[in-house]
PDB file of C-alpha atoms in Angstrom:
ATOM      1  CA  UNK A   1      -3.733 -12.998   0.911  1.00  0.00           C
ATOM      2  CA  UNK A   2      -0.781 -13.409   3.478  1.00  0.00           C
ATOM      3  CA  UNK A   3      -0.436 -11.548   6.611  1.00  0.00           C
ATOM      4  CA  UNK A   4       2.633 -11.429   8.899  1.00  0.00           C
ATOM      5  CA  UNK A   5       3.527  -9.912  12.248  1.00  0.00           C
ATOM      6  CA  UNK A   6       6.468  -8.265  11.909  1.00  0.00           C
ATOM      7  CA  UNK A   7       6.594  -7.153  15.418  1.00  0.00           C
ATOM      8  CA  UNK A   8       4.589  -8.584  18.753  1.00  0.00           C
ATOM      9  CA  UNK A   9       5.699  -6.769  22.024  1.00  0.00           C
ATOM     10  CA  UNK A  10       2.827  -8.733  23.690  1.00  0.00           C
ATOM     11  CA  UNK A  11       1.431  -5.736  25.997  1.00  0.00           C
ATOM     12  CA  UNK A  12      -2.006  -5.595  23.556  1.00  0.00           C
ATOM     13  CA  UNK A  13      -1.434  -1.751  23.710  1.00  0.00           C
ATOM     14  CA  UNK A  14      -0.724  -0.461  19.941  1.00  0.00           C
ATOM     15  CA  UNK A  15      -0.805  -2.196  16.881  1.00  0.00           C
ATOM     16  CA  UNK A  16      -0.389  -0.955  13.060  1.00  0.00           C
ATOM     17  CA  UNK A  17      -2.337  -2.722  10.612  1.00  0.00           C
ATOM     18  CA  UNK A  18       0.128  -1.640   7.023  1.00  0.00           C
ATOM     19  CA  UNK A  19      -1.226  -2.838   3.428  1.00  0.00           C
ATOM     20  CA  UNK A  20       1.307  -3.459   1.147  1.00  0.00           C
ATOM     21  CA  UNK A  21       1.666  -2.483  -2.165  1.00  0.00           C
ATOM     22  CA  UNK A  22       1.382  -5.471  -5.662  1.00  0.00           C
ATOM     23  CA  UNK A  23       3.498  -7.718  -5.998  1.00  0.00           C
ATOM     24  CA  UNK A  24       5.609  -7.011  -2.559  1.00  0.00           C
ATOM     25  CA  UNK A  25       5.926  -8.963   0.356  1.00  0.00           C
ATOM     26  CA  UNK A  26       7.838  -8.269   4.021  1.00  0.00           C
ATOM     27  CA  UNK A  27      10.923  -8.174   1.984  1.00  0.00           C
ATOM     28  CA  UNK A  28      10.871  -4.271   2.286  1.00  0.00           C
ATOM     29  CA  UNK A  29      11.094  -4.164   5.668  1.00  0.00           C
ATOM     30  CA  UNK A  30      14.371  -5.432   5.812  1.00  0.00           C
ATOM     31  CA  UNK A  31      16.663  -3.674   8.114  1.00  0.00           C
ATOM     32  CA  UNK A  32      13.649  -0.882   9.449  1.00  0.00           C
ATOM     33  CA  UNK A  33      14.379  -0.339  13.122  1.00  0.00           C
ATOM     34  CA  UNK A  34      11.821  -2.224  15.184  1.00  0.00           C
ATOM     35  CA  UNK A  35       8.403  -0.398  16.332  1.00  0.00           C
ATOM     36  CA  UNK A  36       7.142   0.013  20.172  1.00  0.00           C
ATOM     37  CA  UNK A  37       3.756  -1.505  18.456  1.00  0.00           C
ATOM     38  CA  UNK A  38       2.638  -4.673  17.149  1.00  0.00           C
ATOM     39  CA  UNK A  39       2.950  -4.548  12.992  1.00  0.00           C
ATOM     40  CA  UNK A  40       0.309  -6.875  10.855  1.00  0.00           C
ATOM     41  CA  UNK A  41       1.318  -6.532   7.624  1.00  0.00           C
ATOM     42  CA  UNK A  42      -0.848  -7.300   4.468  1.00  0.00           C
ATOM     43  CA  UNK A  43       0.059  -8.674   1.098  1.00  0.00           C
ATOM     44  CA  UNK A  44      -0.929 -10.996  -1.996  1.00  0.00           C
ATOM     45  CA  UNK A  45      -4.281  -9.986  -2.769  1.00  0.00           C
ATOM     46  CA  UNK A  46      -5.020 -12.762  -5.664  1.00  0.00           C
ATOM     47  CA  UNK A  47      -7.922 -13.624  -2.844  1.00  0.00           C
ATOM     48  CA  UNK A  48      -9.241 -11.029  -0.636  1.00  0.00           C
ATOM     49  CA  UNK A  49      -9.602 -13.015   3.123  1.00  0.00           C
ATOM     50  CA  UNK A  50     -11.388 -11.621   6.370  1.00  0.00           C
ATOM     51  CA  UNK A  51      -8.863  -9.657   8.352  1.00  0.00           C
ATOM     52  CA  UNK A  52      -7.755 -11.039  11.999  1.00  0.00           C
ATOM     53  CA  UNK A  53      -9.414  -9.334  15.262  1.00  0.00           C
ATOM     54  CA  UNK A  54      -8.221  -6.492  16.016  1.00  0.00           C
ATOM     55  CA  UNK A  55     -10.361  -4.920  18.721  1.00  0.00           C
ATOM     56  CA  UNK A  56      -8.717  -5.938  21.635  1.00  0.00           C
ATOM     57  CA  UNK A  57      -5.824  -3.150  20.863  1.00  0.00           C
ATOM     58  CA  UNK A  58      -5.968   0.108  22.919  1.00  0.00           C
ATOM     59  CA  UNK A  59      -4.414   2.468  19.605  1.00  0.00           C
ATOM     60  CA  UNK A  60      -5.015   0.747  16.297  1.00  0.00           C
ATOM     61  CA  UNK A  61      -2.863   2.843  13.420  1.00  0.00           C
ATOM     62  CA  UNK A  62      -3.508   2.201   9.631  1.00  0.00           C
ATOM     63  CA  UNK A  63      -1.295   2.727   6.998  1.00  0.00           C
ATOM     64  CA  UNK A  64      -1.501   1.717   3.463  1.00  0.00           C
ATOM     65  CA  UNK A  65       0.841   1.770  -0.691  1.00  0.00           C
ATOM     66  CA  UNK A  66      -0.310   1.933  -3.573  1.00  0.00           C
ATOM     67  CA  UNK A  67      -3.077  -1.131  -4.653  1.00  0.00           C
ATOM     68  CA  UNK A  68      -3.438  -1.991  -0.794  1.00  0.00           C
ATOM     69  CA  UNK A  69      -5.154   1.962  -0.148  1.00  0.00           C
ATOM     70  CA  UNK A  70      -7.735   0.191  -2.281  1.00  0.00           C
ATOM     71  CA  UNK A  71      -7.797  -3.305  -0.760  1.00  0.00           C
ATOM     72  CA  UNK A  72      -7.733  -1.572   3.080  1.00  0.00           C
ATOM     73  CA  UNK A  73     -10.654  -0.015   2.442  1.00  0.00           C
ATOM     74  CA  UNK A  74     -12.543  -2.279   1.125  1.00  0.00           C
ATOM     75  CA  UNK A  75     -11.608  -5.142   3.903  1.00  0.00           C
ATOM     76  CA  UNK A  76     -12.051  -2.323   6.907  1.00  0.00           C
ATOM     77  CA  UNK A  77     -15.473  -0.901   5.190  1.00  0.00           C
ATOM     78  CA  UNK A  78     -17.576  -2.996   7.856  1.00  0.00           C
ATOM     79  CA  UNK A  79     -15.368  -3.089  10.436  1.00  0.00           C
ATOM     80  CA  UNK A  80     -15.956  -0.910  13.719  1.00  0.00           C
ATOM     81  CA  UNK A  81     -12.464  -0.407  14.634  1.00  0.00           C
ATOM     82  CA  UNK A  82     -11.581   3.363  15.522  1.00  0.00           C
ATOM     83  CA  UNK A  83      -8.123   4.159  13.683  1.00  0.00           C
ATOM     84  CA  UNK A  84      -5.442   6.970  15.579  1.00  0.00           C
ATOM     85  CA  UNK A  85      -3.765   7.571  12.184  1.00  0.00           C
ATOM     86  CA  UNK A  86      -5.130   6.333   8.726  1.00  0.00           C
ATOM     87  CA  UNK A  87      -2.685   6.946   5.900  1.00  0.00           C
ATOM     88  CA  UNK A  88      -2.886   6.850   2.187  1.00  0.00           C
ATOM     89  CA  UNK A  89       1.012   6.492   0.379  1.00  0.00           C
ATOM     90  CA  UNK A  90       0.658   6.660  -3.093  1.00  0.00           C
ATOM     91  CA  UNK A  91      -2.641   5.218  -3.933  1.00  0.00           C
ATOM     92  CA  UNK A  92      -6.536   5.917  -4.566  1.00  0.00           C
ATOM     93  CA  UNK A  93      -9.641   3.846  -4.454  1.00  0.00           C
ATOM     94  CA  UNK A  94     -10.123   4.234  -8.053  1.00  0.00           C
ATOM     95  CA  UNK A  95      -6.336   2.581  -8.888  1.00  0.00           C
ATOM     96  CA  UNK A  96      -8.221   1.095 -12.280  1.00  0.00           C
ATOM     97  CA  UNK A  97      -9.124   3.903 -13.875  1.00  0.00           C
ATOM     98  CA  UNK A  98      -7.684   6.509 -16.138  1.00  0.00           C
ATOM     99  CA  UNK A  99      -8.740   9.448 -14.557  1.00  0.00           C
ATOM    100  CA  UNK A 100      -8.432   8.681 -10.855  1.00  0.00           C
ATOM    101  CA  UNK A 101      -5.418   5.456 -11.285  1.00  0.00           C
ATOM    102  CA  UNK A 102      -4.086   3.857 -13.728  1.00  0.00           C
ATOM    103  CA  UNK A 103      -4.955   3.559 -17.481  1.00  0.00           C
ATOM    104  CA  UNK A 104      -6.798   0.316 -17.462  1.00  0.00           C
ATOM    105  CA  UNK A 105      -5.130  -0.637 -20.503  1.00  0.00           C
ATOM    106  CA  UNK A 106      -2.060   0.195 -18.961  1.00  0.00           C
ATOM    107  CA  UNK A 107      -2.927  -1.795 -15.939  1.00  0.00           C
ATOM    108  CA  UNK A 108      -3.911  -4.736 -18.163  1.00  0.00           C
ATOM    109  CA  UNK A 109      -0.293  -4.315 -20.225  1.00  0.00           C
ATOM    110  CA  UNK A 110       1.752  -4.750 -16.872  1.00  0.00           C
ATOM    111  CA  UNK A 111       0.449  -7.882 -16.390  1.00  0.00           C
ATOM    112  CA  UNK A 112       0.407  -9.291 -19.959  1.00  0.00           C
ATOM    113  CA  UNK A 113       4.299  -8.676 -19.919  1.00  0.00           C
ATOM    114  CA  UNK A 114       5.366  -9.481 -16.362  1.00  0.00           C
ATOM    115  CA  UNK A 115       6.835 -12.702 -17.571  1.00  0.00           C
ATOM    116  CA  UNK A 116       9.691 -10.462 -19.431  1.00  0.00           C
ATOM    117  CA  UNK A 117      12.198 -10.118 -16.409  1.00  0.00           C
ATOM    118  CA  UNK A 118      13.109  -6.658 -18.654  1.00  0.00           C
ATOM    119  CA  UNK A 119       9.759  -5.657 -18.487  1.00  0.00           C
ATOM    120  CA  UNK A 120       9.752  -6.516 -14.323  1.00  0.00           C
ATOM    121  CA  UNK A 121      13.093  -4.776 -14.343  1.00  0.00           C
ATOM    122  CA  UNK A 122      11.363  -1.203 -15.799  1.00  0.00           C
ATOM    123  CA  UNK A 123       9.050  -1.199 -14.031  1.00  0.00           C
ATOM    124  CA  UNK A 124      10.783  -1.400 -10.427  1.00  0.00           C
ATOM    125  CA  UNK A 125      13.003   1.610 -11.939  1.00  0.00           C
ATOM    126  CA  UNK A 126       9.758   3.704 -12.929  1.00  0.00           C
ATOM    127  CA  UNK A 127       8.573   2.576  -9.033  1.00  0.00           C
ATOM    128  CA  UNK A 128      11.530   3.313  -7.090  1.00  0.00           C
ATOM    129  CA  UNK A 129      13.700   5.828  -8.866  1.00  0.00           C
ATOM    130  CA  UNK A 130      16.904   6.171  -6.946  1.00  0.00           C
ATOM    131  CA  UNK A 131      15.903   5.447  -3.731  1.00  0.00           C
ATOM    132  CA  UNK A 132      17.172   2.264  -2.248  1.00  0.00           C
ATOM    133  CA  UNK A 133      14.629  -0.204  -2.589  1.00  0.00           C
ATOM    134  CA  UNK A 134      14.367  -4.365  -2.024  1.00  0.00           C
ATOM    135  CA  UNK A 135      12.791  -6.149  -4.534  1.00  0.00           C
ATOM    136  CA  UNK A 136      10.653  -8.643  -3.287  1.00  0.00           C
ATOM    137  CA  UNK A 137      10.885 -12.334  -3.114  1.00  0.00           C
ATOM    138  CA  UNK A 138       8.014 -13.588  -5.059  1.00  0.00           C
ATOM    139  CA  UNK A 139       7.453 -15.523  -8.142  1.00  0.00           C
ATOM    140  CA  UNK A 140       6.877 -13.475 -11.194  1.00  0.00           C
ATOM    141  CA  UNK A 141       3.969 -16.375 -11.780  1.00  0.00           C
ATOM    142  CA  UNK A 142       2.492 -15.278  -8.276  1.00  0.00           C
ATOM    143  CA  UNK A 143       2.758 -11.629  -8.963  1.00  0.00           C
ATOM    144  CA  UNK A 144       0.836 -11.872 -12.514  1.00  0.00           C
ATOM    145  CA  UNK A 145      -1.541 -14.170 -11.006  1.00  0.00           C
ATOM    146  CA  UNK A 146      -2.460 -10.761  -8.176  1.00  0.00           C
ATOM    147  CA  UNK A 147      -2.364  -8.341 -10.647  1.00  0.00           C
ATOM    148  CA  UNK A 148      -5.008 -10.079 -13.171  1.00  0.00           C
ATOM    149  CA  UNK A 149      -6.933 -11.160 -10.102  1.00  0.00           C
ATOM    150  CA  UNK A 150      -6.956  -7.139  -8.466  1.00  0.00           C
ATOM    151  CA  UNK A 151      -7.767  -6.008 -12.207  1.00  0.00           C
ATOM    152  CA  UNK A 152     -10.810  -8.113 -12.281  1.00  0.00           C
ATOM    153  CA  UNK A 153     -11.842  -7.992  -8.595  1.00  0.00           C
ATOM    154  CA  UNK A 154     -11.701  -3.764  -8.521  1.00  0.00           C
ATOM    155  CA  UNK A 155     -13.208  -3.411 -12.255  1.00  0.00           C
ATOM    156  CA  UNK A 156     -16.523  -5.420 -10.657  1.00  0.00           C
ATOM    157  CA  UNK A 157     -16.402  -4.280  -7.486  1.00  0.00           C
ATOM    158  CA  UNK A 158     -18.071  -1.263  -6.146  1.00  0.00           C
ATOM    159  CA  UNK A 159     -15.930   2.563  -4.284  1.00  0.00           C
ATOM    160  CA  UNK A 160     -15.297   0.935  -0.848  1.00  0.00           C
ATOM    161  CA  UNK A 161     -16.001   4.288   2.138  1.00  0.00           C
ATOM    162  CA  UNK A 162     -12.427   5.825   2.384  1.00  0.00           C
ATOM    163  CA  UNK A 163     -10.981   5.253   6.039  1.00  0.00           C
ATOM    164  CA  UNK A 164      -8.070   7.451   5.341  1.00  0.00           C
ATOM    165  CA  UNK A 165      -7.475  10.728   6.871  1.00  0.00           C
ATOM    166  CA  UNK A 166      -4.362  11.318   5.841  1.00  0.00           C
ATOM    167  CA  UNK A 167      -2.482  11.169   1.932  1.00  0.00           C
ATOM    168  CA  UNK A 168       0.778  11.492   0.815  1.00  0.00           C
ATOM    169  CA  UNK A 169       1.636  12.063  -2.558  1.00  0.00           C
ATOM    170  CA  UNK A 170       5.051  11.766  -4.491  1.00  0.00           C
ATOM    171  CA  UNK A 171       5.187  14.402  -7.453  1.00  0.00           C
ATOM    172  CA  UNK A 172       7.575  11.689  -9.338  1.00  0.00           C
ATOM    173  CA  UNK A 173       4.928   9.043  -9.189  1.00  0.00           C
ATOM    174  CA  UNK A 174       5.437   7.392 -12.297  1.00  0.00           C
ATOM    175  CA  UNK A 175       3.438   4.469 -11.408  1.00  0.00           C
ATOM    176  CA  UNK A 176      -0.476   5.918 -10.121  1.00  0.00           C
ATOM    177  CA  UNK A 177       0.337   9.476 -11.838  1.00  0.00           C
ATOM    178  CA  UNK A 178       0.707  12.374  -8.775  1.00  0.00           C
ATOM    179  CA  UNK A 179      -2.401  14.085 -10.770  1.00  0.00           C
ATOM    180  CA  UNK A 180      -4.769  11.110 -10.842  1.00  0.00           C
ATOM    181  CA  UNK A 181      -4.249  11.236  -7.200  1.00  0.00           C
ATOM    182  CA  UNK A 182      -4.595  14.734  -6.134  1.00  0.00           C
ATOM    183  CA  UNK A 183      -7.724  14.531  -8.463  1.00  0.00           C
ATOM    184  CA  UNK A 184      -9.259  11.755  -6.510  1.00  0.00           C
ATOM    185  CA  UNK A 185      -8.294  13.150  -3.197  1.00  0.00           C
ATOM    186  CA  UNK A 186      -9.889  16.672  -3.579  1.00  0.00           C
ATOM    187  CA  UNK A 187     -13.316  14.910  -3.568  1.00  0.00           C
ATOM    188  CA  UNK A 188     -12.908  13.270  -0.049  1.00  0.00           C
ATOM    189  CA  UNK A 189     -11.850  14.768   3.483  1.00  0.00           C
ATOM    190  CA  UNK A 190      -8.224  14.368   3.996  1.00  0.00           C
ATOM    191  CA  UNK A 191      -5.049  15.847   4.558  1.00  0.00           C
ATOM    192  CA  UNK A 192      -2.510  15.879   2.134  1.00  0.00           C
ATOM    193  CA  UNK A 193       0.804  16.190   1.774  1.00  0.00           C
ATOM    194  CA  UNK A 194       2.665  16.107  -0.940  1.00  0.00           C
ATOM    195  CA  UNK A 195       6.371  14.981  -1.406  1.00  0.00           C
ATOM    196  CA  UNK A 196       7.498  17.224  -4.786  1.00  0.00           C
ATOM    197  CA  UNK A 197      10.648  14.917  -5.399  1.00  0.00           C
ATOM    198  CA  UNK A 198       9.563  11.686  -4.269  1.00  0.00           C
ATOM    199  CA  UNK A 199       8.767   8.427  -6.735  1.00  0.00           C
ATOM    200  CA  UNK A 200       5.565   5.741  -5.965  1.00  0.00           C
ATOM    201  CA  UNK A 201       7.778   4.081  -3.470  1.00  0.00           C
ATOM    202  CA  UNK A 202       7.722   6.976  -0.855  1.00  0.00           C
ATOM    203  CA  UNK A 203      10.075   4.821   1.561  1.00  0.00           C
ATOM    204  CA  UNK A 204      13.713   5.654   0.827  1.00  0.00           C
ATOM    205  CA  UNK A 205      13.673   7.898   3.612  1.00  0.00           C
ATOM    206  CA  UNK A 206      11.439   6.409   5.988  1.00  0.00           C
ATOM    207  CA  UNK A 207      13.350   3.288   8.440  1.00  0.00           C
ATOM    208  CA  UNK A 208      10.741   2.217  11.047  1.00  0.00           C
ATOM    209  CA  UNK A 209       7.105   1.623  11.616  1.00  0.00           C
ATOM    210  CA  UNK A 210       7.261   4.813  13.997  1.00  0.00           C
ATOM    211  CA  UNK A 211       7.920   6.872  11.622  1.00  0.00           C
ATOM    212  CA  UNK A 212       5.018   4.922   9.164  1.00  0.00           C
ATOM    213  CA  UNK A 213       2.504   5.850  12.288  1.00  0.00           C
ATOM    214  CA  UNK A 214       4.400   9.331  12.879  1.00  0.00           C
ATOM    215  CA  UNK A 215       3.604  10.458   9.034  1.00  0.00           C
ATOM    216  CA  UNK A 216      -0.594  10.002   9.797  1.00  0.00           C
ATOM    217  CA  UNK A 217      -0.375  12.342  12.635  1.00  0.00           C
ATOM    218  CA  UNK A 218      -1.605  16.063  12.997  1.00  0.00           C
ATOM    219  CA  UNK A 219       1.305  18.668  12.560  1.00  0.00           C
TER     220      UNK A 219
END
């Protein structure tokens, strides 16, 4: 597991805590305007590590893609921090699973074939659509290596509580199907919103951590 801060304005005030999505790394954050809070950003989950304190922040914020909504709450599910804004992008706590995720066979296929740079290429295209997206700077070995390891990990692992208060959902998610999602959402008390036109990566319009924190908030 790697974690980075992005951003440290050293006043101890705010802080987001963002889980990435597989396979990415701080590569997407390229160019984002910087953020009037401290970022910690999460990524590479081949081996799920204790997360830093955090307690010491006046306004924590939580935001988390894809694979990481699952890994967030399973590494906060003990942890007595009190979250401003919790927000779900494109993800569920079931992500292995064909009726709340992704096929398992499915899941298990994009990782068989990962080594096939035409097979990586496809499936950043099914991710990100049109919108302008970076892809990361990782080893395909490295990426394969996280994807078998989440596969395993979430298949034995039990539901972590859901921290999230807040869920966006792209209706062009061709990645965790918009369905799955909405179908494991209705069971648990959030917020939704739903982006009709959007694809899994939900960030093409979005260019700062503000605006990450800004999307859990009340309207």
């Amino acid at each position: 597991m790697k974690l980075s801060w992005l951003h440290r304005t050293g006043d101890g005030r705010r802080v987001l805590l963002f889980f990435n999505g597989w396979s990415m790394d701080d590569t997407l954050f390229e160019g984002w305007e910087t953020s009037g809070a401290d970022v910690l950003t999460v990524c590479d989950y081949t081996r799920l590590e204790p997360l830093p304190e955090l307690a010491g922040y006046e306004e924590l914020h939580l935001a988390a893609w894809s694979l990481g909504v699952r890994v967030a709450a399973e590494l906060l599910e003990n942890m007595p921090y009190r979250f401003e804004t919790a927000t779900a992008f494109n993800g569920t706590l079931r992500p292995v699973d064909a009726e709340f995720g992704i096929d398992p066979a499915i899941f298990a296929g994009t990782a068989e074939h990962w080594g096939d740079e035409r097979a990586r290429e496809r499936f950043y295209r099914r991710l990100a659509g049109s919108a302008p997206f970076r892809q990361p700077r990782r080893t395909p070995e490295s990426q394969q290596e996280e994807l078998v390891s989440l596969q395993k990990h979430i298949e034995s692992s039990p539901v972590p509580v859901n921290p999230f208060r807040r869920v966006w959902i792209s209706g062009r998610d061709r990645i965790i199907p918009a369905a799955a999602q909405r179908k494991f959402w209705a069971g648990e008390s959030v917020v939704v919103t739903e982006k009709p036109d959007a694809p899994h990566f939900p960030f093409g319009e979005i260019h700062s951590f503000e605006e990450i924190i800004d999307a859990g908030r009340d309207r």
